[in-house]
CSV table of C-alpha atoms and ligand atoms in Angstrom, one decimal:
chain,number,residue,atom,x,y,z
A,26,UNK,CA,0.0,0.0,0.0
A,27,UNK,CA,1.3,3.4,-1.0
A,28,UNK,CA,1.5,6.2,1.6
A,29,UNK,CA,-1.4,8.1,-0.1
A,30,UNK,CA,-3.6,5.0,0.0
A,31,UNK,CA,-2.9,4.8,3.8
A,32,UNK,CA,-3.6,8.5,4.2
A,33,UNK,CA,-6.9,8.2,2.3
A,34,UNK,CA,-8.2,5.1,4.1
A,35,UNK,CA,-11.2,5.2,6.4
A,36,UNK,CA,-11.0,4.1,10.0
A,37,UNK,CA,-12.9,1.0,9.1
A,38,UNK,CA,-10.4,0.2,6.4
A,39,UNK,CA,-7.5,0.8,8.6
A,40,UNK,CA,-9.0,-1.4,11.1
A,41,UNK,CA,-9.4,-4.2,8.6
A,42,UNK,CA,-5.9,-3.9,7.6
A,43,UNK,CA,-4.7,-3.8,11.3
A,44,UNK,CA,-6.7,-6.8,12.3
A,45,UNK,CA,-5.6,-8.9,9.3
A,46,UNK,CA,-2.0,-7.8,10.2
A,47,UNK,CA,-1.5,-6.4,6.7
A,48,UNK,CA,-0.1,-3.4,8.3
A,49,UNK,CA,1.1,-2.7,11.8
A,50,UNK,CA,0.1,0.2,14.1
A,51,UNK,CA,3.8,0.8,14.3
A,52,UNK,CA,4.0,1.3,10.4
A,53,UNK,CA,0.9,3.4,10.5
A,54,UNK,CA,2.2,5.6,13.3
A,55,UNK,CA,5.5,6.1,11.5
A,56,UNK,CA,3.7,7.1,8.3
A,57,UNK,CA,1.8,9.8,10.1
A,58,UNK,CA,4.7,11.1,12.0
A,59,UNK,CA,6.6,11.2,8.8
A,60,UNK,CA,3.8,13.4,7.3
A,61,UNK,CA,3.8,15.7,10.2
A,62,UNK,CA,7.6,16.1,10.2
A,63,UNK,CA,7.7,16.8,6.5
A,64,UNK,CA,4.8,19.1,6.1
A,65,UNK,CA,4.0,20.8,9.4
A,66,UNK,CA,6.3,23.7,8.9
A,67,UNK,CA,4.0,24.9,6.0
A,68,UNK,CA,0.8,24.6,8.1
A,69,UNK,CA,1.7,25.1,11.8
A,70,UNK,CA,-1.1,22.8,12.7
A,71,UNK,CA,0.8,20.6,15.3
A,72,UNK,CA,2.5,22.3,18.2
A,73,UNK,CA,3.7,19.2,20.2
A,74,UNK,CA,4.8,15.8,18.9
A,75,UNK,CA,4.8,12.8,21.2
A,76,UNK,CA,6.8,10.5,18.7
A,77,UNK,CA,8.4,8.2,21.3
A,78,UNK,CA,5.3,7.5,23.5
A,79,UNK,CA,3.3,7.1,20.2
A,80,UNK,CA,5.6,4.4,19.0
A,81,UNK,CA,5.5,2.6,22.4
A,82,UNK,CA,1.7,2.7,22.4
A,83,UNK,CA,1.6,1.5,18.8
A,84,UNK,CA,3.7,-1.6,19.5
A,85,UNK,CA,1.4,-2.2,22.5
A,86,UNK,CA,-1.6,-2.0,20.2
A,87,UNK,CA,0.2,-4.3,17.7
A,88,UNK,CA,0.4,-6.9,20.5
A,89,UNK,CA,-3.2,-6.7,21.3
A,90,UNK,CA,-4.1,-7.1,17.7
A,91,UNK,CA,-1.7,-10.0,17.3
A,92,UNK,CA,-3.7,-11.8,20.0
A,93,UNK,CA,-6.8,-11.2,17.9
A,94,UNK,CA,-8.2,-8.7,20.4
A,95,UNK,CA,-9.0,-5.0,20.2
A,96,UNK,CA,-11.8,-2.9,18.8
A,97,UNK,CA,-12.3,-0.6,15.8
A,98,UNK,CA,-9.9,2.0,17.1
A,99,UNK,CA,-7.1,-0.2,18.3
A,100,UNK,CA,-3.8,1.0,16.9
A,101,UNK,CA,-5.4,4.0,15.1
A,102,UNK,CA,-3.3,7.2,15.5
A,103,UNK,CA,-4.9,10.5,16.4
A,104,UNK,CA,-4.0,14.1,17.4
A,105,UNK,CA,-5.7,16.0,20.2
A,106,UNK,CA,-6.6,19.7,20.3
A,107,UNK,CA,-4.3,21.3,22.7
A,108,UNK,CA,-7.1,22.1,25.0
A,109,UNK,CA,-7.3,18.5,26.3
A,110,UNK,CA,-5.1,17.8,29.5
A,111,UNK,CA,-2.5,15.1,28.7
A,112,UNK,CA,-0.6,13.7,31.5
A,113,UNK,CA,3.0,14.8,31.4
A,114,UNK,CA,2.7,16.3,28.0
A,115,UNK,CA,2.6,20.0,27.6
A,116,UNK,CA,-0.9,21.4,27.2
A,117,UNK,CA,-1.0,25.1,26.2
A,118,UNK,CA,-4.5,26.0,25.1
A,119,UNK,CA,-2.7,28.1,22.5
A,120,UNK,CA,-1.6,30.5,25.2
A,121,UNK,CA,1.5,31.9,26.5
A,122,UNK,CA,-0.2,31.7,29.9
A,123,UNK,CA,0.1,27.8,29.8
A,124,UNK,CA,3.2,27.7,27.6
A,125,UNK,CA,4.9,25.3,29.9
A,126,UNK,CA,1.9,23.6,31.6
A,127,UNK,CA,2.2,19.9,32.1
A,128,UNK,CA,-1.0,18.5,33.5
A,129,UNK,CA,-0.9,15.9,36.2
A,130,UNK,CA,-3.8,13.8,34.6
A,131,UNK,CA,-5.5,13.1,31.3
A,132,UNK,CA,-8.8,14.5,30.4
A,133,UNK,CA,-11.5,11.8,30.4
A,134,UNK,CA,-11.8,12.1,26.6
A,135,UNK,CA,-8.0,11.3,26.4
A,136,UNK,CA,-8.3,8.5,28.8
A,137,UNK,CA,-11.3,6.9,27.0
A,138,UNK,CA,-9.7,7.2,23.6
A,139,UNK,CA,-6.5,5.6,25.0
A,140,UNK,CA,-8.6,2.9,26.5
A,141,UNK,CA,-10.1,2.3,23.0
A,142,UNK,CA,-6.5,1.6,21.9
A,143,UNK,CA,-5.7,4.9,19.9
A,144,UNK,CA,-2.3,6.2,19.6
A,145,UNK,CA,-1.7,9.8,20.4
A,146,UNK,CA,0.7,11.5,18.0
A,147,UNK,CA,0.7,15.0,19.4
A,148,UNK,CA,-1.2,18.1,20.1
A,149,UNK,CA,-2.8,20.6,17.7
A,150,UNK,CA,-2.6,24.3,17.5
A,151,UNK,CA,-5.7,26.3,18.3
A,152,UNK,CA,-7.1,29.8,18.9
A,153,UNK,CA,-5.9,31.0,22.4
A,154,UNK,CA,-8.3,29.5,25.0
A,155,UNK,CA,-10.6,28.5,22.0
A,156,UNK,CA,-11.5,32.1,21.4
A,157,UNK,CA,-11.6,32.7,17.8
A,158,UNK,CA,-12.8,31.6,14.3
A,159,UNK,CA,-9.6,31.7,12.3
A,160,UNK,CA,-6.8,30.2,14.5
A,161,UNK,CA,-5.0,33.6,14.2
A,162,UNK,CA,-5.2,34.3,18.0
A,163,UNK,CA,-2.7,31.4,19.0
A,164,UNK,CA,0.4,32.4,20.9
A,165,UNK,CA,2.1,29.8,18.7
A,166,UNK,CA,1.2,31.6,15.5
A,167,UNK,CA,-1.5,31.2,12.9
A,168,UNK,CA,-2.4,28.0,11.3
A,169,UNK,CA,-2.7,27.7,7.5
A,170,UNK,CA,-5.4,26.1,5.5
A,171,UNK,CA,-3.8,23.3,3.3
A,172,UNK,CA,-6.4,24.1,0.6
A,173,UNK,CA,-4.9,27.6,0.2
A,174,UNK,CA,-1.9,28.5,2.4
A,175,UNK,CA,-3.0,32.2,2.3
A,176,UNK,CA,-6.3,31.4,4.0
A,177,UNK,CA,-7.3,30.6,7.5
A,178,UNK,CA,-8.4,27.1,8.5
A,179,UNK,CA,-11.2,28.4,10.6
A,180,UNK,CA,-11.2,28.1,14.4
A,181,UNK,CA,-10.8,27.6,17.2
A,182,UNK,CA,-10.1,23.8,16.3
A,183,UNK,CA,-8.3,25.1,13.2
A,184,UNK,CA,-5.0,23.2,13.9
A,185,UNK,CA,-7.1,19.9,14.3
A,186,UNK,CA,-9.1,20.6,11.1
A,187,UNK,CA,-6.0,21.5,9.0
A,188,UNK,CA,-4.0,18.6,10.3
A,189,UNK,CA,-6.8,16.1,9.4
A,190,UNK,CA,-7.3,17.7,6.0
A,191,UNK,CA,-3.4,17.5,5.3
A,192,UNK,CA,-3.4,13.8,6.1
A,193,UNK,CA,-1.5,14.2,9.5
A,194,UNK,CA,-3.9,11.7,11.2
A,195,UNK,CA,-7.1,9.8,10.4
A,196,UNK,CA,-8.9,11.2,13.5
A,197,UNK,CA,-8.5,14.4,15.6
A,198,UNK,CA,-10.4,15.9,18.5
A,199,UNK,CA,-11.9,19.2,18.7
A,200,UNK,CA,-14.0,21.3,21.1
A,201,UNK,CA,-17.0,23.5,20.1
A,202,UNK,CA,-18.3,26.3,22.4
A,203,UNK,CA,-20.0,28.3,19.5
A,204,UNK,CA,-18.9,26.5,16.4
A,205,UNK,CA,-15.2,25.7,16.8
A,206,UNK,CA,-15.6,22.1,15.4
A,207,UNK,CA,-18.2,22.8,12.7
A,208,UNK,CA,-16.8,26.0,11.2
A,209,UNK,CA,-13.2,24.8,10.8
A,210,UNK,CA,-14.6,21.4,9.6
A,211,UNK,CA,-16.4,23.5,6.9
A,212,UNK,CA,-13.4,25.5,5.9
A,213,UNK,CA,-11.1,22.5,5.6
A,214,UNK,CA,-13.5,20.1,3.9
A,215,UNK,CA,-13.7,17.5,6.6
A,216,UNK,CA,-16.6,16.1,8.8
A,217,UNK,CA,-16.9,17.3,12.5
A,218,UNK,CA,-19.5,16.7,15.1
A,219,UNK,CA,-20.4,18.8,18.2
A,220,UNK,CA,-22.3,16.3,20.4
A,221,UNK,CA,-25.3,17.2,22.6
A,222,UNK,CA,-24.1,19.2,25.7
A,223,UNK,CA,-23.5,16.4,28.4
A,224,UNK,CA,-22.8,13.6,25.9
A,225,UNK,CA,-19.0,13.9,26.4
A,226,UNK,CA,-17.2,14.6,29.7
A,227,UNK,CA,-15.6,17.9,30.0
A,228,UNK,CA,-13.3,16.8,32.8
A,229,UNK,CA,-9.8,17.9,32.0
A,230,UNK,CA,-10.8,20.1,29.0
A,231,UNK,CA,-9.5,23.6,29.8
A,232,UNK,CA,-12.7,25.4,30.3
A,233,UNK,CA,-13.9,28.3,28.2
A,234,UNK,CA,-17.6,28.7,28.7
A,235,UNK,CA,-18.8,25.8,30.9
A,236,UNK,CA,-22.4,25.8,29.8
A,237,UNK,CA,-21.5,25.7,26.1
A,238,UNK,CA,-18.3,23.6,25.7
A,239,UNK,CA,-18.5,20.2,24.2
A,240,UNK,CA,-15.7,18.1,22.8
A,241,UNK,CA,-16.3,16.1,19.7
A,242,UNK,CA,-14.8,14.1,16.8
A,243,UNK,CA,-13.4,15.4,13.5
A,244,UNK,CA,-12.6,12.9,10.7
A,245,UNK,CA,-12.9,12.3,7.0
A,246,UNK,CA,-16.4,10.9,7.2
A,247,UNK,CA,-19.5,10.6,9.3
A,248,UNK,CA,-18.7,6.9,9.8
A,249,UNK,CA,-15.2,7.7,11.1
A,250,UNK,CA,-16.7,10.4,13.4
A,251,UNK,CA,-19.4,7.7,14.6
A,252,UNK,CA,-16.5,5.3,15.7
A,253,UNK,CA,-14.7,8.1,17.6
A,254,UNK,CA,-17.9,9.5,19.2
A,255,UNK,CA,-18.8,6.0,20.7
A,256,UNK,CA,-15.4,5.9,22.3
A,257,UNK,CA,-15.5,9.4,23.6
A,258,UNK,CA,-19.0,9.6,25.1
A,259,UNK,CA,-20.6,8.6,28.4
A,260,UNK,CA,-21.3,9.8,31.9
A,261,UNK,CA,-18.3,10.6,34.1
A,262,UNK,CA,-18.5,10.8,37.9
A,263,UNK,CA,-15.8,13.7,37.5
A,264,UNK,CA,-18.2,15.9,35.5
A,265,UNK,CA,-21.6,16.5,37.0
A,266,UNK,CA,-22.9,18.0,33.8
A,267,UNK,CA,-22.2,14.8,31.8
A,268,UNK,CA,-25.4,13.0,31.1
A,269,UNK,CA,-26.5,9.7,32.3
A,270,UNK,CA,-27.6,8.3,28.9
A,271,UNK,CA,-26.9,5.1,27.2
A,272,UNK,CA,-24.1,5.4,24.6
A,273,UNK,CA,-25.2,3.6,21.3
A,274,UNK,CA,-22.8,2.1,18.9
A,275,UNK,CA,-23.0,5.0,16.6
A,276,UNK,CA,-21.2,3.5,13.7
A,277,UNK,CA,-23.3,0.2,13.8
A,278,UNK,CA,-26.4,2.4,13.6
A,279,UNK,CA,-25.5,3.9,10.3
A,280,UNK,CA,-27.6,2.3,7.5
A,281,UNK,CA,-27.9,5.3,5.0
A,282,UNK,CA,-31.7,4.9,5.2
A,283,UNK,CA,-33.4,8.2,5.2
A,284,UNK,CA,-36.7,7.6,3.6
A,285,UNK,CA,-39.2,10.0,5.0
A,286,UNK,CA,-36.6,11.9,7.1
A,287,UNK,CA,-38.1,15.3,7.6
A,288,UNK,CA,-35.4,18.0,7.2
A,289,UNK,CA,-36.3,21.5,8.3
A,290,UNK,CA,-34.7,24.4,6.4
A,291,UNK,CA,-34.7,27.6,8.5
A,292,UNK,CA,-35.6,30.6,6.5
A,293,UNK,CA,-33.3,32.7,8.8
A,294,UNK,CA,-30.3,30.8,7.8
A,295,UNK,CA,-30.5,31.8,4.2
A,296,UNK,CA,-30.3,35.5,4.7
A,297,UNK,CA,-28.1,38.3,3.3
A,298,UNK,CA,-25.2,37.2,5.4
A,299,UNK,CA,-24.9,34.0,3.3
A,300,UNK,CA,-22.6,34.0,0.3
A,301,UNK,CA,-24.9,33.1,-2.8
A,302,UNK,CA,-22.5,30.6,-4.0
A,303,UNK,CA,-22.5,28.8,-0.7
A,304,UNK,CA,-26.2,28.9,-0.7
A,305,UNK,CA,-26.2,27.2,-4.1
A,306,UNK,CA,-23.8,24.4,-2.8
A,307,UNK,CA,-26.0,23.9,0.3
A,308,UNK,CA,-29.3,23.5,-1.9
A,309,UNK,CA,-27.4,21.0,-4.1
A,310,UNK,CA,-26.5,18.9,-1.0
A,311,UNK,CA,-30.1,19.1,0.3
A,312,UNK,CA,-31.4,18.0,-3.1
A,313,UNK,CA,-29.2,14.9,-2.9
A,314,UNK,CA,-30.8,14.1,0.6
A,315,UNK,CA,-34.2,14.7,-1.0
A,316,UNK,CA,-33.5,12.3,-3.8
A,317,UNK,CA,-32.5,9.7,-1.3
A,318,UNK,CA,-36.1,10.0,0.3
A,319,UNK,CA,-35.9,13.0,2.7
A,320,UNK,CA,-38.6,15.6,2.9
A,321,UNK,CA,-37.5,19.3,2.8
A,322,UNK,CA,-39.7,21.5,5.0
A,323,UNK,CA,-39.4,25.3,5.3
A,324,UNK,CA,-39.3,26.3,9.1
A,325,UNK,CA,-38.7,29.4,11.2
A,326,UNK,CA,-36.2,29.9,14.0
A,327,UNK,CA,-37.4,33.5,14.6
A,328,UNK,CA,-34.9,34.5,17.3
A,329,UNK,CA,-31.9,33.4,15.3
A,330,UNK,CA,-30.7,37.1,15.0
A,331,UNK,CA,-30.3,37.3,18.7
A,332,UNK,CA,-27.9,34.5,18.9
A,333,UNK,CA,-24.6,36.5,18.4
A,334,UNK,CA,-25.4,39.1,20.9
A,335,UNK,CA,-26.6,36.4,23.4
A,336,UNK,CA,-23.6,34.3,23.0
A,337,UNK,CA,-21.2,37.2,23.2
A,338,UNK,CA,-22.5,38.1,26.7
A,339,UNK,CA,-22.8,34.5,28.1
A,340,UNK,CA,-19.6,33.1,26.7
A,341,UNK,CA,-17.2,36.0,27.8
A,342,UNK,CA,-19.1,36.0,31.3
A,343,UNK,CA,-18.4,32.3,31.8
A,344,UNK,CA,-14.9,32.7,30.4
A,345,UNK,CA,-14.0,35.6,32.7
A,346,UNK,CA,-14.9,33.3,35.7
A,347,UNK,CA,-13.0,30.4,34.3
A,348,UNK,CA,-9.9,32.3,33.4
A,349,UNK,CA,-9.7,34.0,37.0
A,350,UNK,CA,-7.5,30.9,38.1
A,351,UNK,CA,-4.7,32.0,35.8
A,352,UNK,CA,-3.2,34.7,38.1
A,353,UNK,CA,0.5,33.7,38.3
A,354,UNK,CA,-0.2,32.0,41.6
A,355,UNK,CA,-2.4,29.1,41.2
A,356,UNK,CA,-1.9,28.5,37.5
A,357,UNK,CA,0.0,29.9,34.5
A,358,UNK,CA,2.7,32.3,33.6
A,359,UNK,CA,4.2,34.4,36.5
A,360,UNK,CA,5.8,37.7,35.6
A,361,UNK,CA,9.4,38.5,36.7
A,362,UNK,CA,10.2,40.3,39.9
A,363,UNK,CA,6.7,41.6,41.0
A,364,UNK,CA,6.8,44.5,43.4
A,365,UNK,CA,3.6,43.5,45.2
A,366,UNK,CA,0.6,41.3,44.9
A,367,UNK,CA,-1.3,43.6,42.6
A,368,UNK,CA,1.7,44.0,40.4
A,369,UNK,CA,2.0,40.2,40.2
A,370,UNK,CA,-1.6,39.7,39.1
A,371,UNK,CA,-1.6,42.6,36.7
A,372,UNK,CA,1.6,41.8,34.9
A,373,UNK,CA,1.1,38.0,34.9
A,374,UNK,CA,-2.2,38.3,33.3
A,375,UNK,CA,-1.3,41.2,30.8
A,376,UNK,CA,1.8,39.2,29.7
A,377,UNK,CA,0.1,35.8,29.7
A,378,UNK,CA,-3.1,36.5,27.8
A,379,UNK,CA,-3.4,37.8,24.3
A,380,UNK,CA,-5.6,40.6,23.1
A,381,UNK,CA,-8.7,38.6,22.2
A,382,UNK,CA,-8.7,36.7,25.5
A,383,UNK,CA,-8.3,40.1,27.5
A,384,UNK,CA,-11.1,41.6,25.4
A,385,UNK,CA,-13.4,38.7,26.4
A,386,UNK,CA,-12.4,38.9,30.1
A,387,UNK,CA,-13.2,42.7,30.1
A,388,UNK,CA,-16.6,42.2,28.4
A,389,UNK,CA,-17.5,39.2,30.6
A,390,UNK,CA,-16.5,41.0,33.9
A,391,UNK,CA,-18.5,44.0,33.0
A,392,UNK,CA,-21.6,41.9,32.1
A,393,UNK,CA,-21.4,40.1,35.5
A,394,UNK,CA,-20.7,43.4,37.5
A,395,UNK,CA,-23.3,44.2,40.1
A,396,UNK,CA,-24.7,47.3,38.3
A,397,UNK,CA,-25.0,45.6,34.9
A,398,UNK,CA,-25.8,41.9,35.8
A,399,UNK,CA,-29.6,42.1,35.3
A,400,UNK,CA,-29.2,44.3,32.1
A,401,UNK,CA,-26.7,42.0,30.4
A,402,UNK,CA,-26.2,38.5,31.9
A,403,UNK,CA,-29.6,37.8,33.2
A,404,UNK,CA,-31.1,39.3,29.9
A,405,UNK,CA,-28.9,37.0,27.9
A,406,UNK,CA,-29.9,33.9,29.8
A,407,UNK,CA,-33.6,34.7,29.2
A,408,UNK,CA,-32.9,35.2,25.4
A,409,UNK,CA,-31.0,32.0,25.4
A,410,UNK,CA,-34.1,30.1,26.7
A,411,UNK,CA,-36.2,31.8,23.8
A,412,UNK,CA,-33.6,30.6,21.3
A,413,UNK,CA,-33.7,27.1,22.7
A,414,UNK,CA,-37.5,27.1,22.5
A,415,UNK,CA,-37.4,28.0,18.8
A,416,UNK,CA,-35.5,24.7,18.3
A,417,UNK,CA,-37.8,22.7,20.4
A,418,UNK,CA,-40.8,23.9,18.6
A,419,UNK,CA,-39.2,23.3,15.2
A,420,UNK,CA,-38.4,19.7,16.2
A,421,UNK,CA,-42.0,19.0,16.8
A,422,UNK,CA,-42.4,19.0,12.9
A,423,UNK,CA,-39.0,17.9,11.7
A,424,UNK,CA,-36.2,15.4,12.6
A,425,UNK,CA,-33.2,17.4,11.5
A,426,UNK,CA,-32.5,21.0,10.8
A,427,UNK,CA,-30.1,21.8,7.9
A,428,UNK,CA,-28.3,24.8,6.6
A,429,UNK,CA,-24.8,26.2,6.0
A,430,UNK,CA,-22.1,25.7,8.7
A,431,UNK,CA,-20.5,29.1,7.8
A,432,UNK,CA,-21.5,32.0,5.7
A,433,UNK,CA,-18.4,31.8,3.6
A,434,UNK,CA,-15.5,29.6,2.5
A,435,UNK,CA,-12.2,30.2,4.1
A,436,UNK,CA,-11.1,33.8,4.1
A,437,UNK,CA,-7.5,35.3,3.7
A,438,UNK,CA,-5.4,35.5,6.8
A,439,UNK,CA,-5.5,39.0,8.3
A,440,UNK,CA,-8.8,39.9,6.6
A,441,UNK,CA,-10.9,40.1,9.7
A,442,UNK,CA,-8.2,40.5,12.4
A,443,UNK,CA,-8.8,44.2,12.9
A,444,UNK,CA,-12.7,43.7,13.2
A,445,UNK,CA,-13.7,41.4,16.0
A,446,UNK,CA,-17.4,41.8,15.1
A,447,UNK,CA,-16.9,40.5,11.5
A,448,UNK,CA,-15.0,37.6,13.0
A,449,UNK,CA,-17.9,36.9,15.4
A,450,UNK,CA,-20.3,36.8,12.3
A,451,UNK,CA,-18.3,33.7,11.1
A,452,UNK,CA,-20.4,31.7,13.8
A,453,UNK,CA,-23.8,33.1,12.9
A,454,UNK,CA,-25.2,29.7,12.0
A,455,UNK,CA,-23.5,27.6,14.6
A,456,UNK,CA,-23.7,29.2,18.0
A,457,UNK,CA,-27.4,29.1,18.5
A,458,UNK,CA,-26.9,25.3,18.5
A,459,UNK,CA,-24.6,25.6,21.5
A,460,UNK,CA,-27.0,28.0,23.2
A,461,UNK,CA,-29.6,25.2,22.8
A,462,UNK,CA,-27.3,22.4,23.9
A,463,UNK,CA,-28.1,20.5,20.7
A,464,UNK,CA,-25.9,18.1,18.5
A,465,UNK,CA,-24.7,19.6,15.2
A,466,UNK,CA,-22.5,18.3,12.4
A,467,UNK,CA,-20.6,19.8,9.4
A,468,UNK,CA,-20.1,17.5,6.3
A,469,UNK,CA,-18.4,18.6,3.1
A,470,UNK,CA,-20.6,19.9,0.4
A,471,UNK,CA,-18.3,20.5,-2.5
A,472,UNK,CA,-16.0,23.4,-3.5
A,473,UNK,CA,-16.2,27.0,-4.6
A,474,UNK,CA,-13.1,28.0,-6.6
A,475,UNK,CA,-11.2,25.1,-5.0
A,476,UNK,CA,-12.3,26.0,-1.4
A,477,UNK,CA,-14.6,23.7,0.7
A,478,UNK,CA,-18.2,24.4,1.8
A,479,UNK,CA,-19.8,22.7,4.8
A,480,UNK,CA,-23.4,21.5,5.2
A,481,UNK,CA,-24.6,21.7,8.8
A,482,UNK,CA,-27.1,19.1,10.2
A,483,UNK,CA,-28.5,19.8,13.6
A,484,UNK,CA,-30.4,17.1,15.6
A,485,UNK,CA,-32.7,16.7,18.5
A,486,UNK,CA,-31.0,16.4,22.0
A,487,UNK,CA,-29.1,13.1,22.3
A,488,UNK,CA,-30.1,12.1,18.7
A,489,UNK,CA,-26.6,12.3,17.2
A,490,UNK,CA,-27.5,9.0,15.4
A,491,UNK,CA,-30.0,10.8,13.0
A,492,UNK,CA,-27.6,13.5,11.8
A,493,UNK,CA,-24.7,11.1,11.5
A,494,UNK,CA,-26.9,8.8,9.4
A,495,UNK,CA,-28.1,11.7,7.1
A,496,UNK,CA,-24.5,12.7,6.6
A,497,UNK,CA,-23.5,9.0,6.0
A,498,UNK,CA,-26.1,8.9,3.3
A,499,UNK,CA,-24.8,12.1,1.7
A,500,UNK,CA,-21.3,10.5,1.7
A,501,UNK,CA,-22.6,7.4,0.1
A,502,UNK,CA,-24.3,9.3,-2.6
A,503,UNK,CA,-21.6,12.0,-3.3
A,504,UNK,CA,-17.8,12.1,-3.3
A,505,UNK,CA,-17.3,15.5,-1.6
A,506,UNK,CA,-15.8,14.0,1.5
A,507,UNK,CA,-13.1,12.3,-0.5
A,508,UNK,CA,-11.8,15.5,-2.2
A,509,UNK,CA,-8.3,16.3,-0.9
A,510,UNK,CA,-6.3,19.6,-1.0
A,511,UNK,CA,-3.4,19.9,-3.4
A,512,UNK,CA,-1.0,19.7,-0.4
A,513,UNK,CA,1.8,17.4,0.8
A,514,UNK,CA,1.2,13.7,0.2
A,515,UNK,CA,-2.1,14.5,-1.7
A,516,UNK,CA,-0.3,16.8,-4.2
A,517,UNK,CA,-0.9,15.9,-7.7
B,8,LIG,N1,-15.7,31.5,17.4
B,8,LIG,C1,-16.4,31.5,18.7
B,8,LIG,C2,-15.7,32.3,19.7
B,8,LIG,O1,-14.7,32.9,19.3
B,8,LIG,C3,-16.5,30.0,19.1
B,8,LIG,C4,-15.3,29.5,19.5
B,8,LIG,C5,-15.6,28.1,20.0
B,8,LIG,O2,-16.5,27.4,19.6
B,8,LIG,N2,-14.7,27.7,20.9
B,8,LIG,O3,-16.1,32.3,20.8
């Protein structure tokens, strides 16, 4: 098998090859490590490599497989977003503040994926503290999009998305607070799923906005995401917001049967913010699902236009509380030679946090301050409820809600850096889904001038299966998910 065959193989194919001992996990791991070493300088997608540990884990997986044991993920390499705590392995969250932080324990997601037999290759670059939509706020520098090196990969899981699209790993983890799995998945032409809030434990994931954060899989197909989601999910005694719900075998449930599936198309998602060419691609993808038996139904999510304002009060408010622990005493960077306690706090935080993080802390602290709490934070919580009710009402008549994942294809680096509000608009179609706690997925829907477009599918709470299955059907009937950037090993 050639390198590019391996790099194009699905997780199920890799599992078949591993189980038949046609390839070893050690070989696979070396192939991916080789890709990263050769191509990462051009992308800046990976910031820490764990080569030695990866090869040790791969050999262990090979022994398991030789005994005829293991499961679909045994011996499969992956990369983690650098927001997941990894014991003894630097975990930066894209920030100078945590530049040399080595966690004492693994995040539950990391533990679960290890227990499933995966091999951790390293850690991916990301927007600082997961705040951003372009992966330009990282202390470790911007990530480039392998489809066009002048363009952003999206954010905040931009390193993960770029790494996967470039063939650095067959699976990567991401987190999504307002769109950070779906928007970069869309901009990099891959499949990414934000699970229902509570489906996946948040223990050991560096907190941004605790009522919105969820971790999820990013991969080349819905089926690969399904394998990974099964391994990541489940109640965790260490996270009281994780849900006590049975975890289905998500991959086994994929049959591609969508006859009679009712797909709601929100009028509000096809507004003037949407690039007309993206609209065309999304309509083409929806007509593929219609041909396969789904029914398209116009719906309204009437409070959609409040989502950005609501999110940008709640997320910064929660972030300002979560980030209070980085004070140079308890966690994080400490300034040199402080003159007194106030100087220590002030300089440690000013030096450790970048501009966007400081902006969010200021906004959040203001919204939570005693004089403004009712006017901003409380009001935002009330509107959040109204937005969630829009979805609940819509789901009385439909099974899935579909639309674009992002209003545009990837934009040029630097294009929105001076205008935070233009950047916030990138998540106009994704963040209401977090406010409502629902599962959402982005799947490739073709290219515009060589740049990927993503179709978003939103499901009912804890019904990841239905959106995965619709995406699976789309991927049976089209080849958009098999398109690769003209980069590295995929170069023609
Ligand atoms: N882009 C959004 C923000 O900057 C969402 C980020 C995320 O989902 N982590 O907050």
